[in-house]
PDB file of C-alpha atoms in Angstrom:
ATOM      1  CA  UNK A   1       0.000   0.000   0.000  1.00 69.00           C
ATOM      2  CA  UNK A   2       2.884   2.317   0.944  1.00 85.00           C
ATOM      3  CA  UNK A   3       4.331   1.323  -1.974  1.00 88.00           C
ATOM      4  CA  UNK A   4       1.441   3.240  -4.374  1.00 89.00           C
ATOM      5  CA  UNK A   5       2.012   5.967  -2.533  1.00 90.00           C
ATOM      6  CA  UNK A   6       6.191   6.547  -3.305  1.00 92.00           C
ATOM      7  CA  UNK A   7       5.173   5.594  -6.657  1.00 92.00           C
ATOM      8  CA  UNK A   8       2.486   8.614  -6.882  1.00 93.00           C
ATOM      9  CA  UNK A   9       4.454  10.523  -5.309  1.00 94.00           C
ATOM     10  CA  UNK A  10       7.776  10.076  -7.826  1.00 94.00           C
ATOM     11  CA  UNK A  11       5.050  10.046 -11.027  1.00 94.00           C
ATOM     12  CA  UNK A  12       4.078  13.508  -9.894  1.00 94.00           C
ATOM     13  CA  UNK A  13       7.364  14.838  -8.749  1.00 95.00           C
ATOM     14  CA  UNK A  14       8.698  13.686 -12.095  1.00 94.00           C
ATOM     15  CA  UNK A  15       5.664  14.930 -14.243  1.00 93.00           C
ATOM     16  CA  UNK A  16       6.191  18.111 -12.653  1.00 93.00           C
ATOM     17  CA  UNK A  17      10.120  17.856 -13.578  1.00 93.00           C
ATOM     18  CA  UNK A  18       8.944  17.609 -17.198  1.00 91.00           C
ATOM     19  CA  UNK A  19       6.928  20.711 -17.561  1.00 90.00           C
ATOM     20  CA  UNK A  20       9.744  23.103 -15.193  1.00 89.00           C
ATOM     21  CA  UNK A  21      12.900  22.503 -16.105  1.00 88.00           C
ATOM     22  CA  UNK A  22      14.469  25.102 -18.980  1.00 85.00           C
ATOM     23  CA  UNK A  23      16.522  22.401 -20.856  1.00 85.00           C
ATOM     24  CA  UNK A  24      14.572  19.927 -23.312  1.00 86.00           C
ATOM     25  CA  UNK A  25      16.901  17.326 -22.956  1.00 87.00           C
ATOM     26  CA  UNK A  26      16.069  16.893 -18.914  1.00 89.00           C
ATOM     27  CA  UNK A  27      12.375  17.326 -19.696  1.00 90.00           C
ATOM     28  CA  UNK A  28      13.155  13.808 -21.864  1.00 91.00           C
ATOM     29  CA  UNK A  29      14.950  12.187 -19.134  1.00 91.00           C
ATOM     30  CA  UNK A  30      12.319  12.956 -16.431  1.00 93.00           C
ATOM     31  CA  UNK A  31       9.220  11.679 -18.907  1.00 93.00           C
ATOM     32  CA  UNK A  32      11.271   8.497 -18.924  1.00 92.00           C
ATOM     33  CA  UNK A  33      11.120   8.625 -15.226  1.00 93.00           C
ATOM     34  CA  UNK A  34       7.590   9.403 -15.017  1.00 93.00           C
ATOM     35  CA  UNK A  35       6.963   6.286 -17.284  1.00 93.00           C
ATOM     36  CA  UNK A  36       8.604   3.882 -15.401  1.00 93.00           C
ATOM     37  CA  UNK A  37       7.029   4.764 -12.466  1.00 94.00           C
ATOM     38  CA  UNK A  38       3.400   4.068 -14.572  1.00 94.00           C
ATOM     39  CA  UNK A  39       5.098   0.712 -15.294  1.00 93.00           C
ATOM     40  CA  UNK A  40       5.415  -0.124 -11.849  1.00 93.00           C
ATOM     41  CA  UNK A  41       1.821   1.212 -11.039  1.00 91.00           C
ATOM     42  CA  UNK A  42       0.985  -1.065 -13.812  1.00 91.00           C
ATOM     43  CA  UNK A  43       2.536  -3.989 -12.551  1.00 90.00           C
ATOM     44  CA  UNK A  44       1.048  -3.284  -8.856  1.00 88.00           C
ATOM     45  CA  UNK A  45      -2.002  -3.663 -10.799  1.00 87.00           C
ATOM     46  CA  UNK A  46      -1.085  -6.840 -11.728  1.00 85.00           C
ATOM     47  CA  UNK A  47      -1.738  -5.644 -16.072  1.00 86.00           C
ATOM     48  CA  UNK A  48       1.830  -7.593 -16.571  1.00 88.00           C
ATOM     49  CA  UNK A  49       0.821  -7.652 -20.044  1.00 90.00           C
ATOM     50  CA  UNK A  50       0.676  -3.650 -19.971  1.00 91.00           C
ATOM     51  CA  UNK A  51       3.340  -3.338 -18.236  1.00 92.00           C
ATOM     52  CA  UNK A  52       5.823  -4.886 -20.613  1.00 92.00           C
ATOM     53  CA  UNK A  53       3.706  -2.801 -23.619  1.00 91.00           C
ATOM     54  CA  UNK A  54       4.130   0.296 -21.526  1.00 91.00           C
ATOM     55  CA  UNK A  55       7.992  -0.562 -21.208  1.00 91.00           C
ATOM     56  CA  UNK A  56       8.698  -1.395 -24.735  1.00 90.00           C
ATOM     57  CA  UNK A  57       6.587   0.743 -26.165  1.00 88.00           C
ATOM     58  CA  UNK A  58       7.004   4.231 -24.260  1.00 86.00           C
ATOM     59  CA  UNK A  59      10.455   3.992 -22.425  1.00 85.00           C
ATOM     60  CA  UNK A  60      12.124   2.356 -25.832  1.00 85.00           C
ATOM     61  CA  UNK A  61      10.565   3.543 -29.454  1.00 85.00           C
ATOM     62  CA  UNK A  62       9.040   6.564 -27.693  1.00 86.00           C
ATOM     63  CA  UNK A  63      11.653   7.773 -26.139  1.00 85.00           C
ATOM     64  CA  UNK A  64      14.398   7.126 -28.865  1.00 87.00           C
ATOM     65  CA  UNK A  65      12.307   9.070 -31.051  1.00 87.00           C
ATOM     66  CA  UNK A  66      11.992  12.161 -28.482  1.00 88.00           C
ATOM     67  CA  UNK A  67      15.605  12.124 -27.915  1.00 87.00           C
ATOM     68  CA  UNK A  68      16.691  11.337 -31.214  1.00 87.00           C
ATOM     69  CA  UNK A  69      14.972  14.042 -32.750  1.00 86.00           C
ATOM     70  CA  UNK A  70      16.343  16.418 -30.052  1.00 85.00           C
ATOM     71  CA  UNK A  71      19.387  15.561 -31.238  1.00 84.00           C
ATOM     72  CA  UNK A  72      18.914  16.085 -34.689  1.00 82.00           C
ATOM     73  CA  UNK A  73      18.065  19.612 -34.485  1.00 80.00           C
ATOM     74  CA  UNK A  74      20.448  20.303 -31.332  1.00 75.00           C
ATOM     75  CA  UNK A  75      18.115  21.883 -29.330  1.00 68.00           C
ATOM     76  CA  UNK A  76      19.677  20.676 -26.422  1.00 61.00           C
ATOM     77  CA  UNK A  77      20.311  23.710 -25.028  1.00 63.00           C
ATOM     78  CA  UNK A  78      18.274  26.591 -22.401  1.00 60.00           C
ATOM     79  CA  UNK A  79      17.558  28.693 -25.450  1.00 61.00           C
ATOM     80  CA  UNK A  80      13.861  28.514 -25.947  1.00 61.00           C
ATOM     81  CA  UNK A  81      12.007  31.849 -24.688  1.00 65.00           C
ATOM     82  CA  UNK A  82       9.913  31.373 -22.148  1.00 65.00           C
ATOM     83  CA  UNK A  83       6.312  32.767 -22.103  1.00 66.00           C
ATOM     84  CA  UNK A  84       5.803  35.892 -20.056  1.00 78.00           C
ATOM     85  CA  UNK A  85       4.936  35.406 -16.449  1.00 82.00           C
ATOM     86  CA  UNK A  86       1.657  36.679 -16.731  1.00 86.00           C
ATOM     87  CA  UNK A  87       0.779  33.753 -19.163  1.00 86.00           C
ATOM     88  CA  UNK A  88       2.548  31.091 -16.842  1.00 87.00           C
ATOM     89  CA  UNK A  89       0.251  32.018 -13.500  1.00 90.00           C
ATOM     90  CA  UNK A  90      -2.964  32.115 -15.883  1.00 91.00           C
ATOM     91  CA  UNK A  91      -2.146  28.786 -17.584  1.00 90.00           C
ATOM     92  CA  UNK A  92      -1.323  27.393 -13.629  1.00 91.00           C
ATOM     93  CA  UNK A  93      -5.074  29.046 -12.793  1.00 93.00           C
ATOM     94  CA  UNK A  94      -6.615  27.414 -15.350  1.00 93.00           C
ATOM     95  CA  UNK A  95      -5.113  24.093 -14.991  1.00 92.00           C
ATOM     96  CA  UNK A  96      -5.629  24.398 -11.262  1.00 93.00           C
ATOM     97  CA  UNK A  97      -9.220  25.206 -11.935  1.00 94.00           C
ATOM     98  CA  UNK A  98      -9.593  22.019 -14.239  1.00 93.00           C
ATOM     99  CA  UNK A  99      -7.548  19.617 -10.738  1.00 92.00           C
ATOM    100  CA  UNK A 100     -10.167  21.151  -9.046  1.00 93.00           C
ATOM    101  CA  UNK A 101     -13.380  19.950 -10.727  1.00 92.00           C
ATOM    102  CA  UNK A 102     -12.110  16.980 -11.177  1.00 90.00           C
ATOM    103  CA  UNK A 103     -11.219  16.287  -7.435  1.00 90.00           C
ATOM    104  CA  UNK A 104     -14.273  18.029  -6.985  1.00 89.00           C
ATOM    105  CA  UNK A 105     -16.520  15.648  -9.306  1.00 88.00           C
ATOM    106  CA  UNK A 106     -14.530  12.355  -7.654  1.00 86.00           C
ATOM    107  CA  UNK A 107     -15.763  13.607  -3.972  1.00 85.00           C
ATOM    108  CA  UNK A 108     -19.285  12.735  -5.591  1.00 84.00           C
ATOM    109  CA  UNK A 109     -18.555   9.475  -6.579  1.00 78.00           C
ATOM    110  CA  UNK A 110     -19.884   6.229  -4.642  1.00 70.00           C
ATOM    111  CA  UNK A 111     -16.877   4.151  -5.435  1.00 62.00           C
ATOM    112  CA  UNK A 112     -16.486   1.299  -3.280  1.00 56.00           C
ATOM    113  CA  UNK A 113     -14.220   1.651  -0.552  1.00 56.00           C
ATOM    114  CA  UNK A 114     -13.537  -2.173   0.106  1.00 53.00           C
ATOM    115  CA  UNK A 115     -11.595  -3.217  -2.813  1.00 54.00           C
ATOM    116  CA  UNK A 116     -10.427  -6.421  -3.294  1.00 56.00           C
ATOM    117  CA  UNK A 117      -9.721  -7.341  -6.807  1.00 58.00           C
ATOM    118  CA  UNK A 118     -12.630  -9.322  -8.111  1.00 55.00           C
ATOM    119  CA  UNK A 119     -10.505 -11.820 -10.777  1.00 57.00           C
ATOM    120  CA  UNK A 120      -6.908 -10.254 -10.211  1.00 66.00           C
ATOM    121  CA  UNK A 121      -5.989 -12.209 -13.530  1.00 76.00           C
ATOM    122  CA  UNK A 122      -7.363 -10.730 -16.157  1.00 77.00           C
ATOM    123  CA  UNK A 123      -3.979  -8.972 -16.614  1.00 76.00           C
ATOM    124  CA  UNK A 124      -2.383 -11.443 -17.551  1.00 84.00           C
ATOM    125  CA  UNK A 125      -0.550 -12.355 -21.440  1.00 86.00           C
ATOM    126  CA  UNK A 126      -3.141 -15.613 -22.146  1.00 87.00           C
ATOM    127  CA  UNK A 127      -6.399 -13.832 -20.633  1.00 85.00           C
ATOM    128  CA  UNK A 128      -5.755 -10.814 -22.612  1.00 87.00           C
ATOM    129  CA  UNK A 129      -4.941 -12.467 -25.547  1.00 88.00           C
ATOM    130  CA  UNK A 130      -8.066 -14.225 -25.908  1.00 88.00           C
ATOM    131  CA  UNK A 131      -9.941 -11.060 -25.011  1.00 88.00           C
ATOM    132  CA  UNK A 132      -7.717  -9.442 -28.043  1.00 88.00           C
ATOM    133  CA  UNK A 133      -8.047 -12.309 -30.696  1.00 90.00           C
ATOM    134  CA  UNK A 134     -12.185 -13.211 -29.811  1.00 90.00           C
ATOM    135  CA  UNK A 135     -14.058  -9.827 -29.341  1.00 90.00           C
ATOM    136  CA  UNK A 136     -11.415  -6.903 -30.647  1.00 91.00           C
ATOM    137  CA  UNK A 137     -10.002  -8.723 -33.649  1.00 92.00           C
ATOM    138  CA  UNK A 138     -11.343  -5.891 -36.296  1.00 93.00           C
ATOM    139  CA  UNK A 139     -10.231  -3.240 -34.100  1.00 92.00           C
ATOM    140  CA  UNK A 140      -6.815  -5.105 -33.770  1.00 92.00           C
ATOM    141  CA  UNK A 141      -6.392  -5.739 -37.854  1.00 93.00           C
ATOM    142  CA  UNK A 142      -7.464  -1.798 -37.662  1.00 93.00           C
ATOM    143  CA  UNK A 143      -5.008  -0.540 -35.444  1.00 92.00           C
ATOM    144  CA  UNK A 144      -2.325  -2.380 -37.843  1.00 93.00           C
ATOM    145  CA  UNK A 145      -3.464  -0.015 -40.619  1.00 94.00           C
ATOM    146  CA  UNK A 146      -3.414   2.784 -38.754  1.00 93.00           C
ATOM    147  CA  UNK A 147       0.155   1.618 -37.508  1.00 92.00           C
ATOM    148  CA  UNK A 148       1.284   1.299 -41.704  1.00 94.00           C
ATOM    149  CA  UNK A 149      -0.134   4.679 -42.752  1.00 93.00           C
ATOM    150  CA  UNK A 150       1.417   6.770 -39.855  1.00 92.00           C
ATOM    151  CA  UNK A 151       4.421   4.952 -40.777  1.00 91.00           C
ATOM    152  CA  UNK A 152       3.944   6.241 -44.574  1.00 93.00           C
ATOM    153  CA  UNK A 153       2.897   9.610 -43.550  1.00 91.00           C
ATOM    154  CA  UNK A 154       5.870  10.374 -41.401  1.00 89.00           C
ATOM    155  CA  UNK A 155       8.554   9.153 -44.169  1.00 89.00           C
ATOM    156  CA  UNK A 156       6.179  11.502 -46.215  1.00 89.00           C
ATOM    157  CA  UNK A 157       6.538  14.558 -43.985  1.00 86.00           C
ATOM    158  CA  UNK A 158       9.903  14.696 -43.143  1.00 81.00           C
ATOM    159  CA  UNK A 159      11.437  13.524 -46.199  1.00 82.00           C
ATOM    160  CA  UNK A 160      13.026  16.002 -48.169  1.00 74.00           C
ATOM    161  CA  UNK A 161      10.914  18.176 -51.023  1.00 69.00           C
ATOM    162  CA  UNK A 162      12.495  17.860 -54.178  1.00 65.00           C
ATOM    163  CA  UNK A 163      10.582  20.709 -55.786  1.00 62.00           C
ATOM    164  CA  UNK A 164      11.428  23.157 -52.822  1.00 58.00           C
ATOM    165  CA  UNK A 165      15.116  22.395 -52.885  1.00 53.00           C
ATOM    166  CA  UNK A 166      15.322  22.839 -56.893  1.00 47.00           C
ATOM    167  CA  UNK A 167      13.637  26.182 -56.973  1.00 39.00           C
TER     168      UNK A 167
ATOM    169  CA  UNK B   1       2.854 -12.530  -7.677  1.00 54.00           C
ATOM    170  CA  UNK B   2       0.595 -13.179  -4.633  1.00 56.00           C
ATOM    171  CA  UNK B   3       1.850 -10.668  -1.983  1.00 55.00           C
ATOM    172  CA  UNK B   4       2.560  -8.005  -4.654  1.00 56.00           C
ATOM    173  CA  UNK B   5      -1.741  -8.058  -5.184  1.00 55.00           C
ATOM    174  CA  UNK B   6      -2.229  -7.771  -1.975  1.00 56.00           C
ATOM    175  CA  UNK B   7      -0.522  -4.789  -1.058  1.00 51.00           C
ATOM    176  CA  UNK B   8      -2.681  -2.571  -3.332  1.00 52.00           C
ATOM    177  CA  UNK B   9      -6.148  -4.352  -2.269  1.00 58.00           C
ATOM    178  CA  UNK B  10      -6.070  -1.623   0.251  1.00 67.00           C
ATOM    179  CA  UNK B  11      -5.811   1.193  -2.123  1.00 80.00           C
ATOM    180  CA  UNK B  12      -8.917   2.690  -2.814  1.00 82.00           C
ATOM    181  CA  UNK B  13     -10.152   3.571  -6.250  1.00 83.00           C
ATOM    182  CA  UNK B  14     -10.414   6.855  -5.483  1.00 86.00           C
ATOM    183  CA  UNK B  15      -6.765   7.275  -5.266  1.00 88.00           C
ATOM    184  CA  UNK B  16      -6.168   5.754  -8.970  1.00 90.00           C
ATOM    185  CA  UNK B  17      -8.406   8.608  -9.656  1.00 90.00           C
ATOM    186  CA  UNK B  18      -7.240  10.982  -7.724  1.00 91.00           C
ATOM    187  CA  UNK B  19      -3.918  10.627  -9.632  1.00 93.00           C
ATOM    188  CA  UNK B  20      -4.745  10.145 -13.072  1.00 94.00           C
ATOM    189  CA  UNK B  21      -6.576  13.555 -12.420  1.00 94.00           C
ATOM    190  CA  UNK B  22      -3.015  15.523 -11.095  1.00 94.00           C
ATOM    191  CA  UNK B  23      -1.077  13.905 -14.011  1.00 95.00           C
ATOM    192  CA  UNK B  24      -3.522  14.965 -16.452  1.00 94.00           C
ATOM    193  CA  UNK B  25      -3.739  18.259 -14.926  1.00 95.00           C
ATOM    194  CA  UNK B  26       0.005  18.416 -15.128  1.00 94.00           C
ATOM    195  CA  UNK B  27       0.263  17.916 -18.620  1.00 94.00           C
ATOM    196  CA  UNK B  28      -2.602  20.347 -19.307  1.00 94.00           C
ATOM    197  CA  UNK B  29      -0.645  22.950 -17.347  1.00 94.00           C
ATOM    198  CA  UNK B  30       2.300  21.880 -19.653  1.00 92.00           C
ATOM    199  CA  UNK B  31       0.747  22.715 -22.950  1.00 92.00           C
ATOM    200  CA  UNK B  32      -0.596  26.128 -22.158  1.00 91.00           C
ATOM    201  CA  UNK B  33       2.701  27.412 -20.541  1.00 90.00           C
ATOM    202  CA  UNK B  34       5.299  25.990 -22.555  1.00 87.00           C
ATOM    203  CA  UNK B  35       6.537  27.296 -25.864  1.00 84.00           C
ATOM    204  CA  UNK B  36       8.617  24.825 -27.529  1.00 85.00           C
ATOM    205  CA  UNK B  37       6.969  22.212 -29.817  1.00 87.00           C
ATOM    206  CA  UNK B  38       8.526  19.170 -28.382  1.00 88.00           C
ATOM    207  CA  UNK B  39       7.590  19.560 -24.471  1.00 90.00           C
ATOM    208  CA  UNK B  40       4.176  20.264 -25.440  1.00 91.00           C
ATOM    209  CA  UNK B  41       4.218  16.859 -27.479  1.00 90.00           C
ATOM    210  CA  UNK B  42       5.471  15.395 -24.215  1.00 91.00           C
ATOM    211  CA  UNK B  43       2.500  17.167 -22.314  1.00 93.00           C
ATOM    212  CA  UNK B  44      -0.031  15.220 -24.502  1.00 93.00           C
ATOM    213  CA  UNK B  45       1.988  11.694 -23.644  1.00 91.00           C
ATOM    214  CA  UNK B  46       1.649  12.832 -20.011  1.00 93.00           C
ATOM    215  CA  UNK B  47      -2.292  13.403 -20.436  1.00 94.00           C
ATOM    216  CA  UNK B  48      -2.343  10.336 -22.727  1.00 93.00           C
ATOM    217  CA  UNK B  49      -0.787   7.991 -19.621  1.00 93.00           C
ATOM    218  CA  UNK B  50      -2.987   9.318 -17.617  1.00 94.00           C
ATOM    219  CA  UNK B  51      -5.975   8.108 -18.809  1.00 94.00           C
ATOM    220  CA  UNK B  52      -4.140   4.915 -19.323  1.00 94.00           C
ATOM    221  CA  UNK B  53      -3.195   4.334 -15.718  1.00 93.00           C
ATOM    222  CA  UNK B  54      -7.043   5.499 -15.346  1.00 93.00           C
ATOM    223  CA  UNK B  55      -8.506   3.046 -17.660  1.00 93.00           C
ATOM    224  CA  UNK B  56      -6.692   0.138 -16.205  1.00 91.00           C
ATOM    225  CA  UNK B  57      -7.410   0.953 -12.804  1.00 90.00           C
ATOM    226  CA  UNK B  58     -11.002   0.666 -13.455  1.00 88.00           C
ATOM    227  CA  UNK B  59     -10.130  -2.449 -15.428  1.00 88.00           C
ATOM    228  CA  UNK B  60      -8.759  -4.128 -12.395  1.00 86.00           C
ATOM    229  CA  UNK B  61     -11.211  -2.767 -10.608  1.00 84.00           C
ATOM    230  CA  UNK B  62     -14.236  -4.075 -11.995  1.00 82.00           C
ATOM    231  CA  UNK B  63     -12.897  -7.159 -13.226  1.00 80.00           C
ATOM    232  CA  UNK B  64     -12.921  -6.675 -17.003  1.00 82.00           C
ATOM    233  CA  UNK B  65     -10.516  -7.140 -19.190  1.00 85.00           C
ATOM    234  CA  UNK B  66     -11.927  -4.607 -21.987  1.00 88.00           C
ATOM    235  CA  UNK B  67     -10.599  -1.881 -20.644  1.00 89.00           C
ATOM    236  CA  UNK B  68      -7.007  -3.140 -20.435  1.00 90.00           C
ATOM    237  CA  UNK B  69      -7.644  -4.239 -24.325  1.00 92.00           C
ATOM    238  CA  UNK B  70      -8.654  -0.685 -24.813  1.00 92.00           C
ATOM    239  CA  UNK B  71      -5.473   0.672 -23.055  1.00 93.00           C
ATOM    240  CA  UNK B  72      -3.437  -1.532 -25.719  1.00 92.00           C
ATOM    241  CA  UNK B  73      -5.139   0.266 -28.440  1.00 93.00           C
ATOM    242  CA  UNK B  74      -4.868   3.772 -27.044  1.00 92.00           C
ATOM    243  CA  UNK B  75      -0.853   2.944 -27.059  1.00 91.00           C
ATOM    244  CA  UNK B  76      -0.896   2.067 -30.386  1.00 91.00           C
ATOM    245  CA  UNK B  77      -2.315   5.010 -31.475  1.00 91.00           C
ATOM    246  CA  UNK B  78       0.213   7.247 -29.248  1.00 90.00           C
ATOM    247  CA  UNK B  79       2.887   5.092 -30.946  1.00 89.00           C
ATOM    248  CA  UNK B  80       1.379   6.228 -34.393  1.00 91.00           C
ATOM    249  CA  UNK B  81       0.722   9.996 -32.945  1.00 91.00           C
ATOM    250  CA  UNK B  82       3.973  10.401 -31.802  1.00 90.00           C
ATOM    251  CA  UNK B  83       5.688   9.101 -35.064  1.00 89.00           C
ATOM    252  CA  UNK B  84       3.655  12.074 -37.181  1.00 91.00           C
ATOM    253  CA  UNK B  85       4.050  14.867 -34.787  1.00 90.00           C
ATOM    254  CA  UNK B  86       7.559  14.132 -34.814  1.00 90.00           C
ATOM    255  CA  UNK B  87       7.720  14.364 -38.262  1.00 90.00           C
ATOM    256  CA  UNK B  88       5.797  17.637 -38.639  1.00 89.00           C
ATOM    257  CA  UNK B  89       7.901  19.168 -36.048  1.00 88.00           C
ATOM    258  CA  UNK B  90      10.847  18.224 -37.943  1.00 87.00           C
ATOM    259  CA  UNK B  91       9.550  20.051 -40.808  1.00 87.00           C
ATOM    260  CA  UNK B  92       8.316  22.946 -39.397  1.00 86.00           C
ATOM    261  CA  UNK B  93      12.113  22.965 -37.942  1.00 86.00           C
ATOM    262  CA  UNK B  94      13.086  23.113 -41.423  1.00 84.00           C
ATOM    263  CA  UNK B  95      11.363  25.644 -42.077  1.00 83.00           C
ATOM    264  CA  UNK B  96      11.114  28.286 -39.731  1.00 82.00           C
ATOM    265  CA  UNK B  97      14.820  27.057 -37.901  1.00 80.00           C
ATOM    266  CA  UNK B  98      12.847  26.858 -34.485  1.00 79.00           C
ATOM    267  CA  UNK B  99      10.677  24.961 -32.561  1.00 80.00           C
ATOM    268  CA  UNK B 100       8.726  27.525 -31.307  1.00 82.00           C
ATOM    269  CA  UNK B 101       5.061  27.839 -31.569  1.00 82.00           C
ATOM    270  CA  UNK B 102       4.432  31.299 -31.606  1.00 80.00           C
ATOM    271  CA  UNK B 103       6.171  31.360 -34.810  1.00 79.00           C
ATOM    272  CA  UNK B 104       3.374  29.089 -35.900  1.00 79.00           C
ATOM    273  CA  UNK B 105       1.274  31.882 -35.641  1.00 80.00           C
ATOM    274  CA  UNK B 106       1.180  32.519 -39.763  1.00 76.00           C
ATOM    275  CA  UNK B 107      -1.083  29.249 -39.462  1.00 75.00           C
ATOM    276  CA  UNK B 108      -4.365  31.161 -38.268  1.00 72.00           C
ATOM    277  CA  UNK B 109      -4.602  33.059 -41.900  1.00 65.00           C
TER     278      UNK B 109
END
């Protein structure tokens, strides 16, 4: 139990890392942070099968790309102009505002208190998998589509333009 | 396997919700006060894990596994959102030599 709480408690320190510091480079570093603590939240939830997505997925091809493409440009340095102050307290306010309807709205709620994990199993690779291959199978052939054209229309986008290069 | 479930059959939902709704809230503060392109990007991941962690809580919660299936899909789609923003970054990089959005202000003409 103590155990979700040091894990909130680094997710938000971390998240909060990622949106303060000046340099883009830490901001990467601490969003790898802040998604390996989800993976542990994820494995205290016993979703192993998320949790190994979430690690693959996020902390490697995610990440690579984030820092990879901060490389490319070199932008790893403290030169990007910050907004005025004025705009940083409003956009604190407003976020702020947003925490607290939401904390507000979850005060309604009649959740449970007792909660003891009904079938604690249903994380798991095979369970999942049958889920995944019986009732989502369209959205799962889907998803591969999507996958293939985002994969066309970023070689698309950040290939070179002939035309603008010749003339 | 065993002991590691029963530490957090003592959390209460409300605390999964209670911090899916900071994280989220962090990465909406992160768009609007940030300038450059990228940590923005990484504001949406934030808000996007968020509702992950969210969604599987419940999962767990309720004993289905739809939601977790659903949480599988929402990463493939951040995988393919993350590959095209990229991208268009990189090009508007190319063009403009920065990553800042308030030169992206030509956009609303």
């Amino acid at each position: 139990m103590s155990l979700f709480y040091f894990v909130s408690f680094l997710s938000i320190l971390f998240s909060l890392l990622v949106i303060f510091t000046k340099n883009p480079v830490y901001s990467v570093l601490a969003l790898i942070a802040t998604f390996f603590t989800f993976t542990i939240q994820y494995i205290l939830l016993n979703a192993q099968f998320l949790a190994v997505v979430n690690f693959i997925v996020y902390m490697g091809a995610i990440m690579v790309l984030f820092l990879f493409v901060l490389m490319l440009m070199n932008l790893n340095k403290e030169s990007e102009p910050m907004k005025s102050n004025l705009i940083k307290v409003v956009g604190v306010i407003a976020g702020g505002t947003l925490l607290v309807t939401l904390v507000g709205a979850t005060k309604m709620l009649q959740t449970s208190e007792v909660s003891a994990l009904p079938n604690s199993d249903i994380g798991l690779v095979e369970n999942l998998g049958k889920v995944l291959f019986n009732e989502f199978l369209l959205p799962f052939e889907l998803s591969s589509i999507l996958l293939l054209t985002a994969l066309v229309g970023a070689v698309l986008l950040a290939k070179k333009d002939k035309r603008t290069q010749n003339g | 396997m065993d002991n590691i479930t029963a530490t957090i059959q003592v959390v209460p939902l409300n605390h999964y919700i209670l911090l899916s709704a900071i994280i989220f809230t962090i990465g909406v503060i992160g768009v609007l006060i940030r300038r450059n392109a990228i940590i923005i990007f990484m504001s949406v991941e934030l808000m996007l894990n968020a509702v992950n962690l969210l969604l599987t809580a419940f999962s767990a919660y309720s004993g289905d596994a739809s939601g977790q299936v659903f949480v599988f899909f929402i990463m493939a789609l951040a995988a393919a959102e993350v590959a095209v923003g990229l991208a268009i970054i990189v090009m508007v990089y190319r063009n403009t030599n920065s990553v800042d959005i308030n030169v992206l202000n030509r956009l609303k003409w």
